[in-house]
Amino acid sequence: MSSTSSVSFLDDDSQRELDDLNKRINALQERKHALTFEAFQVHTTIRTLQSRAAHITNKTAPVSRLPSDVLAIIFEESRRPLIPWSNIVKRPLSPEVQLSHVSSRWREVALSTPALWTTIRFPILHKEAAAMAYLQRCNQAPLHVHIGPRISDPDSLRFIAAQFVSRLNQIRELTFDTDELQELYALFPLFADAPASTLRRLKICCNDTRGASGVVPRLDIFKAGAPLLSDIRLSALSVGLPQCSATTLHLEPQPGPGNPLSRLAFLDILAPLSATLTILHLKGFISGFHQEPGSAPVELPALKELLVYGNTLNHGFNVFRNISTPAITTLSLVNVRRQGLSSIHKFITRTSPEHFQHLRTLRYINCDIDDDLDVYLPHATSALTELAVSVKHHTHLLRLLLNSDRQAALHGVPPLWRNLHTLTLHVSKPLDREREDVDSDEEDDPPPTMGLLLEVVQERRAVGRPLDLLRIEGPHARSFYEEFTTLLVKTHEDLHTELFSASLPSSVDVQDSEMDWAFVAYYIGNQYRLFMFKKHQQFAPHGTPATHPRGLPVMAYPSTHAQVP
């Protein structure tokens, strides 16, 4: 039965009582609304008064007495540390956003400092709305833009074309960070014909180790020119670069040994930079097989620093058959195998002094140096002032130096490497504590490596060519440094020593380093991938395949804590 029909059968007394109750209910509801509104007003007033009281109290804090321009400088400095992403549920807020949420004055200073809003990482840290806010707040200041990964969808590409390509003349630093080659194929046409008149730094990174198979087509970018481009970091991909005055080129390892960059593609990358290039780091895989007989190497007349990893040589690529470096001053070789190193040594001794007369620094890090290394190499690099070797890998090179110094002292002639003033030891592993003579009763005998090093130091002094600096570097450098400096004190040797640990702490202050700008992009990109991997592991259904940060498929089970490298 409906309420209407029930009311129609009420007697007069009941009807009057019901009407009275409804009036009282309506009156109480109106009073409730009025009290609720009044409570809201009171709450708002209290918050306003509290804010004003906090504002007055904050004025007494020492930081509040800082001028706004000084506070802005502090804000800019606070953006440097790189902090790991510890929250598995949500991405961290950028430092500039956190600073703008502290107080009204800090927000006013932050919003009026365009330099705080010049770094945009889309979509890692900044979605479309956040990116638009940054573009408005930067006030035409030079931009640092990090694009990718996961930007191949049509909406992202449209946003990139509308907001970043149109502002390319405002971008000073640009990073493409992708997990798939298809993302690069989608991105590059947007930037192919656009001029980049203010671009100085360019990083193109592709982590696609599975999809890289067969011949990868060449990707052209900035065909309209990038006259100020000076620093380029590339994965081992065929990229058509514009004619520019770049001084630095790093070739990174991706996409992997299964698909090395062809020799001709590498030379095509190098050609537009040949006249101005001063720093060349080769870490990626390059194929050197089926080289054209008699082909002339690319001349790099301004090149000063060359770094070669073993990856570059593993597919038959010969560095000095393909590039000519008459003015080189620093040569660094890392993880190079015996055959590749022997080829480099033969080229140095055969072409000296025409090609290596200016070589001042020679670095061997974890290389396979032949035990029968002879004196031809020191003769061919007589102008050397700094030598770097790895502990436990290259002791025979130190013995060669020691024996040549002893012969020079015996015959009264100048030693080999007569200008050597700096010796650098790279300590990548803990020092072996075993002694050569395990039955020795002399407990204070130093380990063999330290004993050899001490003899080198003493013999250099004996021939009148003392070392000016002994630098110890690497992840296990500290313990070696402390023990060897103690040994120097015991033997009354006066030698300046320097410690440089290559291991990076969890918070790395590299933001304003000219050489490490690309590491910042690499670090944040990897933090994002690790964040997504952990998030997928935690929230994915039972047995759902997860994607490892390095692109490898794994199985995620909620009850199992997977070890993430």
XYZ file of C-alpha atoms in Angstrom:
565
model
C 0.000 0.000 0.000
C 1.357 3.451 -0.925
C 1.984 6.223 1.575
C -0.498 8.447 -0.297
C -3.328 6.006 0.122
C -2.452 5.450 3.785
C -2.462 9.186 4.499
C -5.886 9.620 2.864
C -7.465 7.362 5.519
C -6.009 9.272 8.520
C -8.441 10.882 10.903
C -8.244 14.616 11.616
C -6.182 14.342 14.794
C -3.596 12.108 13.156
C -3.382 14.378 10.150
C -2.766 17.442 12.340
C -0.052 15.575 14.283
C 1.632 14.456 11.057
C 1.646 18.002 9.655
C 3.137 19.288 12.892
C 5.893 16.658 12.802
C 6.788 17.519 9.206
C 7.028 21.206 10.102
C 9.343 20.422 13.010
C 11.501 18.139 10.810
C 11.793 20.826 8.126
C 12.686 23.434 10.743
C 15.399 21.201 12.236
C 16.781 20.423 8.778
C 16.985 24.122 7.972
C 18.736 24.718 11.288
C 21.110 21.822 10.524
C 21.991 23.355 7.152
C 22.516 26.726 8.791
C 24.744 25.225 11.506
C 26.698 23.235 8.912
C 27.294 26.357 6.865
C 28.268 28.262 10.014
C 30.668 25.452 11.006
C 32.230 25.595 7.554
C 32.643 29.344 7.877
C 34.167 28.938 11.336
C 36.537 26.251 10.025
C 37.555 28.488 7.124
C 38.121 31.406 9.469
C 40.207 29.257 11.798
C 42.368 28.045 8.867
C 42.797 31.612 7.672
C 43.816 32.792 11.131
C 46.161 29.814 11.543
C 47.735 30.559 8.195
C 48.214 34.181 9.173
C 49.646 33.180 12.549
C 52.036 30.726 10.860
C 53.010 33.424 8.387
C 53.880 35.795 11.255
C 55.724 33.023 13.114
C 57.655 31.995 10.008
C 59.028 35.508 9.717
C 61.073 34.860 12.851
C 62.792 31.821 11.285
C 66.332 32.523 10.002
C 65.474 31.240 6.514
C 62.705 33.839 6.230
C 65.249 36.622 6.499
C 66.928 35.460 3.287
C 66.271 37.686 0.263
C 64.124 36.125 -2.421
C 66.973 35.937 -4.932
C 69.149 34.029 -2.437
C 66.269 31.681 -1.675
C 65.822 31.077 -5.405
C 69.503 30.103 -5.695
C 69.080 27.641 -2.816
C 66.037 26.172 -4.553
C 68.040 25.640 -7.720
C 70.855 23.957 -5.782
C 68.394 21.607 -4.059
C 67.432 20.043 -7.409
C 70.838 18.409 -7.883
C 70.818 15.237 -5.744
C 69.493 12.098 -7.416
C 67.329 10.228 -4.927
C 66.149 6.622 -5.501
C 62.413 6.140 -5.999
C 61.550 4.406 -2.734
C 57.722 4.568 -2.983
C 56.330 1.625 -4.908
C 52.788 3.065 -5.148
C 53.331 6.507 -6.648
C 56.098 8.389 -8.387
C 58.033 10.997 -6.415
C 57.249 14.671 -6.659
C 59.928 16.770 -8.310
C 61.982 18.894 -5.866
C 60.632 22.132 -7.318
C 57.045 20.986 -6.703
C 57.817 20.012 -3.119
C 59.471 23.375 -2.505
C 56.439 25.230 -3.818
C 54.209 23.451 -1.264
C 56.100 24.500 1.885
C 54.729 28.001 2.475
C 53.115 30.868 0.619
C 56.403 32.761 0.367
C 58.298 29.731 -0.858
C 55.599 29.093 -3.427
C 55.759 32.713 -4.552
C 59.541 32.527 -4.913
C 59.404 29.136 -6.663
C 56.752 30.207 -9.168
C 58.681 33.399 -9.938
C 61.931 31.467 -10.650
C 61.727 30.225 -14.263
C 64.927 28.169 -13.953
C 63.161 25.768 -11.563
C 60.677 24.729 -14.232
C 62.976 24.063 -17.178
C 63.434 20.284 -16.796
C 60.517 18.261 -18.170
C 60.509 14.468 -18.131
C 57.516 13.340 -20.170
C 55.840 11.038 -19.224
C 58.180 9.671 -16.505
C 57.525 12.474 -14.010
C 55.291 14.905 -15.858
C 52.041 14.039 -17.571
C 50.431 16.431 -20.042
C 48.924 18.793 -17.439
C 52.175 19.018 -15.463
C 54.220 19.519 -18.626
C 51.935 22.378 -19.668
C 52.319 24.002 -16.234
C 56.110 23.771 -16.540
C 56.057 25.276 -20.016
C 54.053 28.228 -18.691
C 56.215 28.755 -15.612
C 59.592 28.506 -17.403
C 58.906 31.849 -19.115
C 60.881 31.124 -22.309
C 63.957 29.925 -20.367
C 66.085 27.231 -22.091
C 64.512 23.794 -21.641
C 65.892 20.363 -20.754
C 63.433 17.808 -22.146
C 63.433 14.051 -21.498
C 60.990 12.168 -23.737
C 60.061 8.545 -23.096
C 59.692 5.740 -22.556
C 56.162 4.617 -23.534
C 55.260 7.485 -25.828
C 54.244 5.708 -29.054
C 50.485 6.113 -28.515
C 48.765 8.711 -30.747
C 47.854 11.066 -27.867
C 51.443 11.261 -26.615
C 52.795 11.823 -30.124
C 50.281 14.610 -30.736
C 51.263 16.285 -27.467
C 54.977 15.992 -28.292
C 54.409 17.497 -31.738
C 52.275 20.342 -30.400
C 54.300 21.295 -27.322
C 57.918 20.169 -27.791
C 58.533 20.231 -31.543
C 56.982 23.696 -31.696
C 59.381 24.822 -28.940
C 62.474 23.130 -30.364
C 64.261 26.468 -30.645
C 63.859 26.791 -26.861
C 65.246 23.322 -26.043
C 68.906 23.212 -25.004
C 69.092 19.557 -23.893
C 67.038 16.746 -25.434
C 66.867 13.064 -24.460
C 65.026 10.311 -26.317
C 64.751 7.329 -23.957
C 62.882 4.373 -25.489
C 62.377 0.689 -24.807
C 61.482 -0.232 -28.384
C 62.813 0.712 -31.786
C 59.235 1.364 -32.879
C 59.117 4.298 -30.461
C 62.098 5.872 -32.211
C 60.502 5.226 -35.601
C 57.432 7.106 -34.385
C 59.384 9.969 -32.791
C 62.042 10.785 -35.355
C 59.711 11.907 -38.166
C 58.408 14.605 -35.809
C 61.916 16.023 -35.371
C 63.383 15.184 -38.775
C 62.792 18.504 -40.538
C 62.583 20.877 -37.560
C 65.512 23.265 -36.915
C 67.191 23.064 -33.503
C 68.936 26.415 -33.306
C 69.698 26.334 -29.543
C 70.167 22.590 -28.961
C 73.507 21.797 -27.297
C 73.088 18.279 -25.898
C 71.420 15.268 -27.509
C 70.974 11.756 -26.091
C 69.294 8.962 -28.064
C 68.902 5.782 -26.029
C 67.154 2.587 -27.115
C 66.963 -0.392 -24.745
C 65.355 -2.739 -27.266
C 67.605 -5.798 -26.973
C 64.977 -8.286 -28.203
C 63.490 -6.435 -31.184
C 66.848 -5.485 -32.685
C 67.268 -8.010 -35.499
C 68.198 -7.667 -39.118
C 69.162 -4.415 -40.782
C 67.961 -1.386 -38.835
C 67.086 1.492 -41.181
C 68.839 4.806 -40.734
C 67.011 7.426 -38.670
C 67.570 11.055 -39.709
C 67.070 13.932 -37.297
C 67.306 17.740 -37.443
C 67.949 17.851 -41.170
C 67.333 21.619 -41.000
C 70.425 21.946 -38.803
C 71.600 22.139 -35.181
C 74.489 24.628 -35.275
C 75.156 24.722 -31.502
C 74.998 20.951 -30.904
C 78.185 20.051 -29.015
C 77.560 16.863 -26.995
C 75.965 13.717 -28.503
C 75.259 10.394 -26.764
C 73.911 7.594 -28.965
C 72.975 3.965 -28.660
C 74.623 1.793 -31.290
C 72.022 2.675 -33.924
C 72.279 4.081 -37.416
C 71.406 7.760 -36.904
C 71.766 10.502 -39.497
C 73.107 13.536 -37.643
C 73.036 17.100 -38.957
C 76.166 18.982 -39.900
C 77.244 20.605 -36.644
C 80.233 21.563 -34.499
C 79.922 18.756 -31.950
C 82.987 18.164 -29.805
C 81.814 15.079 -27.874
C 80.399 11.778 -29.133
C 79.628 8.734 -26.982
C 78.527 5.509 -28.645
C 76.697 3.449 -25.999
C 76.338 -0.365 -25.923
C 72.658 -0.825 -26.875
C 70.937 -2.531 -28.555
C 73.216 -5.532 -28.000
C 75.902 -7.856 -29.345
C 73.458 -9.730 -31.572
C 72.985 -6.708 -33.819
C 76.150 -4.596 -33.897
C 76.272 -1.261 -35.669
C 77.793 -1.677 -39.109
C 81.150 -0.116 -39.828
C 79.716 2.050 -42.614
C 76.885 3.273 -40.369
C 79.436 4.242 -37.722
C 81.522 6.168 -40.243
C 78.357 7.922 -41.481
C 77.706 9.087 -37.909
C 81.296 10.236 -37.563
C 81.653 12.061 -40.873
C 79.652 15.258 -40.112
C 81.551 15.656 -36.814
C 85.060 14.876 -38.033
C 86.397 18.436 -38.162
C 85.457 19.452 -34.600
C 85.299 16.239 -32.545
C 87.639 16.329 -29.511
C 86.196 13.508 -27.330
C 85.157 10.092 -28.683
C 83.978 7.250 -26.423
C 83.291 3.910 -28.115
C 81.371 1.506 -25.879
C 78.868 0.035 -28.341
C 79.138 -2.990 -30.602
C 80.521 -2.251 -34.086
C 80.917 -4.811 -36.821
C 84.290 -4.709 -38.559
C 84.060 -7.798 -40.723
C 83.985 -7.510 -44.511
C 85.840 -4.206 -44.454
C 86.468 -2.546 -47.746
C 90.123 -3.176 -48.704
C 92.206 -0.058 -48.937
C 89.537 2.248 -47.537
C 90.972 5.407 -45.987
C 90.269 6.099 -42.294
C 88.195 9.099 -41.246
C 90.522 11.936 -40.274
C 89.816 13.409 -36.820
C 92.353 16.249 -36.632
C 90.996 17.799 -33.405
C 90.437 14.589 -31.410
C 92.176 14.700 -28.023
C 90.506 11.935 -26.007
C 89.651 8.429 -27.211
C 88.068 5.735 -25.023
C 87.574 2.212 -26.390
C 85.672 -0.606 -24.678
C 86.175 -4.248 -25.531
C 82.593 -4.386 -26.891
C 83.673 -2.223 -29.807
C 86.364 -4.677 -30.917
C 84.574 -7.992 -30.327
C 83.120 -8.117 -33.852
C 86.382 -7.541 -35.678
C 86.301 -3.729 -35.710
C 89.790 -2.199 -35.828
C 89.785 1.309 -34.389
C 92.858 2.795 -36.014
C 92.140 1.340 -39.449
C 88.949 3.379 -39.478
C 89.887 6.620 -37.705
C 93.054 8.711 -37.782
C 93.932 10.622 -34.592
C 97.126 12.636 -35.142
C 96.557 14.985 -32.187
C 95.380 12.449 -29.579
C 96.515 13.176 -25.995
C 94.488 10.625 -23.973
C 93.871 6.972 -24.858
C 91.758 4.824 -22.507
C 91.242 1.092 -23.060
C 88.644 -0.769 -20.966
C 87.991 -4.534 -20.900
C 89.932 -5.051 -24.135
C 90.951 -8.612 -24.880
C 94.482 -9.694 -25.662
C 94.077 -9.885 -29.461
C 92.481 -6.446 -29.759
C 95.048 -4.897 -27.425
C 97.943 -6.460 -29.306
C 96.610 -4.958 -32.551
C 96.440 -1.496 -30.961
C 99.979 -1.813 -29.557
C 101.358 -2.859 -32.946
C 99.698 0.110 -34.616
C 101.112 2.520 -32.006
C 104.671 1.211 -32.358
C 104.448 1.057 -36.167
C 103.128 4.605 -36.695
C 105.018 6.440 -33.955
C 106.038 9.229 -33.739
C 103.768 10.592 -36.495
C 100.487 9.605 -34.820
C 101.189 9.481 -31.091
C 103.766 12.191 -30.477
C 101.207 14.161 -28.401
C 99.959 11.215 -26.302
C 100.144 12.215 -22.633
C 97.740 9.835 -20.854
C 97.459 6.078 -21.376
C 94.853 4.151 -19.363
C 94.421 0.362 -19.138
C 91.358 -0.753 -17.142
C 90.878 -4.530 -16.781
C 92.612 -5.300 -20.084
C 94.369 -8.540 -21.072
C 97.941 -7.322 -21.534
C 100.475 -9.846 -22.804
C 103.115 -10.909 -20.285
C 105.798 -10.496 -22.968
C 105.049 -6.790 -23.503
C 108.353 -5.292 -24.672
C 109.963 -1.839 -24.539
C 108.714 -0.789 -27.981
C 105.504 0.594 -26.500
C 107.285 2.958 -24.015
C 109.597 4.068 -26.837
C 106.621 4.833 -29.065
C 104.874 6.796 -26.285
C 107.878 8.610 -24.837
C 105.929 11.833 -24.153
C 103.621 10.057 -21.693
C 102.984 11.926 -18.412
C 100.239 9.744 -16.884
C 99.832 5.970 -16.825
C 96.772 4.188 -15.395
C 96.657 0.429 -14.785
C 94.397 -2.007 -12.946
C 95.714 -3.720 -9.842
C 96.118 -7.507 -10.318
C 95.620 -7.191 -14.092
C 98.660 -5.223 -15.172
C 101.450 -5.929 -12.677
C 103.736 -7.024 -15.535
C 103.381 -3.520 -16.997
C 104.595 -2.120 -13.662
C 107.442 -4.638 -13.751
C 108.393 -3.429 -17.225
C 108.504 0.124 -15.893
C 110.541 -0.968 -12.853
C 113.052 -2.989 -14.891
C 113.545 -0.191 -17.426
C 114.208 2.265 -14.579
C 116.763 -0.126 -13.067
C 118.539 -0.452 -16.416
C 118.550 3.331 -16.801
C 120.073 3.748 -13.329
C 122.676 1.056 -14.065
C 123.811 2.600 -17.352
C 123.306 6.258 -16.431
C 120.805 6.985 -19.216
C 117.338 8.584 -19.109
C 114.579 6.071 -18.319
C 111.708 5.124 -20.544
C 108.663 7.321 -19.989
C 111.014 9.982 -18.701
C 108.153 12.480 -18.372
C 105.890 10.185 -16.358
C 104.708 12.143 -13.312
C 101.310 10.600 -12.474
C 100.576 6.932 -11.828
C 96.953 5.842 -11.400
C 95.911 2.488 -9.953
C 92.394 1.202 -10.577
C 91.256 -1.157 -7.798
C 88.174 -3.007 -9.018
C 88.452 -5.962 -6.604
C 89.569 -6.403 -2.993
C 93.303 -6.868 -2.656
C 94.535 -10.449 -2.309
C 96.004 -10.736 1.176
C 98.302 -13.666 0.340
C 102.042 -13.020 0.449
C 104.563 -14.396 -2.010
C 106.436 -16.119 0.798
C 103.866 -17.680 3.090
C 106.609 -18.972 5.427
C 108.106 -15.527 5.988
C 108.631 -14.561 9.614
C 108.408 -10.860 8.745
C 104.803 -9.933 9.529
C 105.220 -6.386 8.226
C 106.008 -7.430 4.647
C 103.550 -5.699 2.310
C 101.429 -7.697 -0.147
C 103.236 -8.386 -3.444
C 101.332 -5.742 -5.411
C 102.061 -3.031 -2.843
C 105.685 -4.120 -2.636
C 106.026 -3.835 -6.411
C 104.371 -0.413 -6.400
C 106.688 0.786 -3.633
C 109.704 -0.350 -5.667
C 108.411 1.595 -8.683
C 108.065 4.744 -6.547
C 111.555 4.331 -5.095
C 113.222 3.533 -8.429
C 111.623 6.557 -10.141
C 113.172 8.703 -7.451
C 116.511 6.931 -7.848
C 116.725 7.772 -11.576
C 115.867 11.415 -10.923
C 112.291 11.197 -12.273
C 110.156 11.049 -9.119
C 106.407 10.711 -9.365
C 104.414 13.832 -8.509
C 101.108 12.074 -7.878
C 99.849 8.584 -7.127
C 96.104 8.375 -7.735
C 94.112 5.393 -6.481
C 90.611 4.924 -7.908
C 87.881 2.332 -8.175
C 85.161 0.735 -6.035
C 87.712 -0.869 -3.654
C 90.188 1.991 -3.692
C 89.812 3.158 -0.083
C 91.264 0.125 1.679
C 94.167 -0.030 -0.789
C 94.765 3.703 -0.383
C 94.825 3.544 3.422
C 97.204 0.591 3.527
C 99.585 1.957 0.919
C 99.772 5.444 2.446
C 100.630 3.744 5.753
C 103.390 1.864 3.922
C 104.730 5.143 2.484
C 104.917 6.620 5.979
C 106.771 3.558 7.293
C 109.341 3.759 4.490
C 109.680 7.565 4.786
C 108.594 8.104 1.182
C 107.212 11.586 0.473
C 104.658 11.201 -2.305
C 101.404 13.060 -2.883
C 98.530 10.563 -3.043
C 94.935 11.056 -4.106
C 91.863 8.889 -3.558
C 89.000 8.759 -6.015
C 86.290 6.175 -5.387
C 84.338 5.268 -8.519
C 81.445 3.735 -6.584
C 78.382 5.964 -6.632
C 76.346 6.541 -3.456
C 72.565 6.293 -3.427
C 72.285 10.065 -3.757
C 74.523 11.351 -6.531
C 75.280 15.026 -6.953
C 75.996 15.243 -10.680
C 73.303 17.598 -11.924
C 75.571 20.481 -12.895
C 78.489 18.408 -14.143
C 79.042 19.094 -17.829
C 80.314 15.560 -18.412
C 77.643 13.728 -16.418
C 74.456 15.312 -17.700
C 73.648 12.122 -19.619
C 74.029 10.038 -16.467
C 71.153 11.972 -14.901
C 68.855 10.950 -17.761
C 70.111 7.365 -17.559
C 69.618 7.229 -13.785
C 66.070 8.596 -13.773
C 65.052 6.419 -16.720
C 66.278 3.310 -14.910
C 64.553 4.373 -11.688
C 61.298 4.660 -13.622
C 61.725 1.205 -15.157
C 62.520 -0.329 -11.781
C 59.496 1.448 -10.287
C 57.175 0.059 -12.972
C 58.667 -3.414 -12.596
C 58.124 -3.473 -8.817
C 54.659 -1.995 -9.162
C 53.672 -4.653 -11.682
C 55.066 -7.373 -9.414
C 53.042 -6.129 -6.465
C 49.705 -5.476 -8.144
C 49.638 -7.870 -11.112
C 47.368 -10.940 -10.915
C 48.887 -14.267 -9.902
C 51.249 -15.603 -12.558
C 51.063 -12.543 -14.837
C 54.271 -11.974 -16.868
C 56.137 -8.880 -15.674
C 58.646 -6.867 -17.651
C 62.123 -6.643 -16.200
C 63.786 -3.169 -16.329
C 66.280 -4.588 -18.828
C 63.529 -5.921 -21.059
C 63.583 -9.584 -19.982
C 60.292 -11.394 -19.263
C 59.860 -12.758 -15.738
C 56.944 -14.285 -13.830
C 55.527 -12.273 -10.936
C 53.949 -14.153 -8.029
C 52.489 -12.112 -5.135
C 53.688 -14.590 -2.507
C 57.286 -14.547 -3.727
C 59.718 -11.665 -3.303
C 61.659 -11.595 -6.558
C 65.242 -10.370 -6.487
C 65.533 -7.287 -8.671
C 69.066 -6.512 -9.913
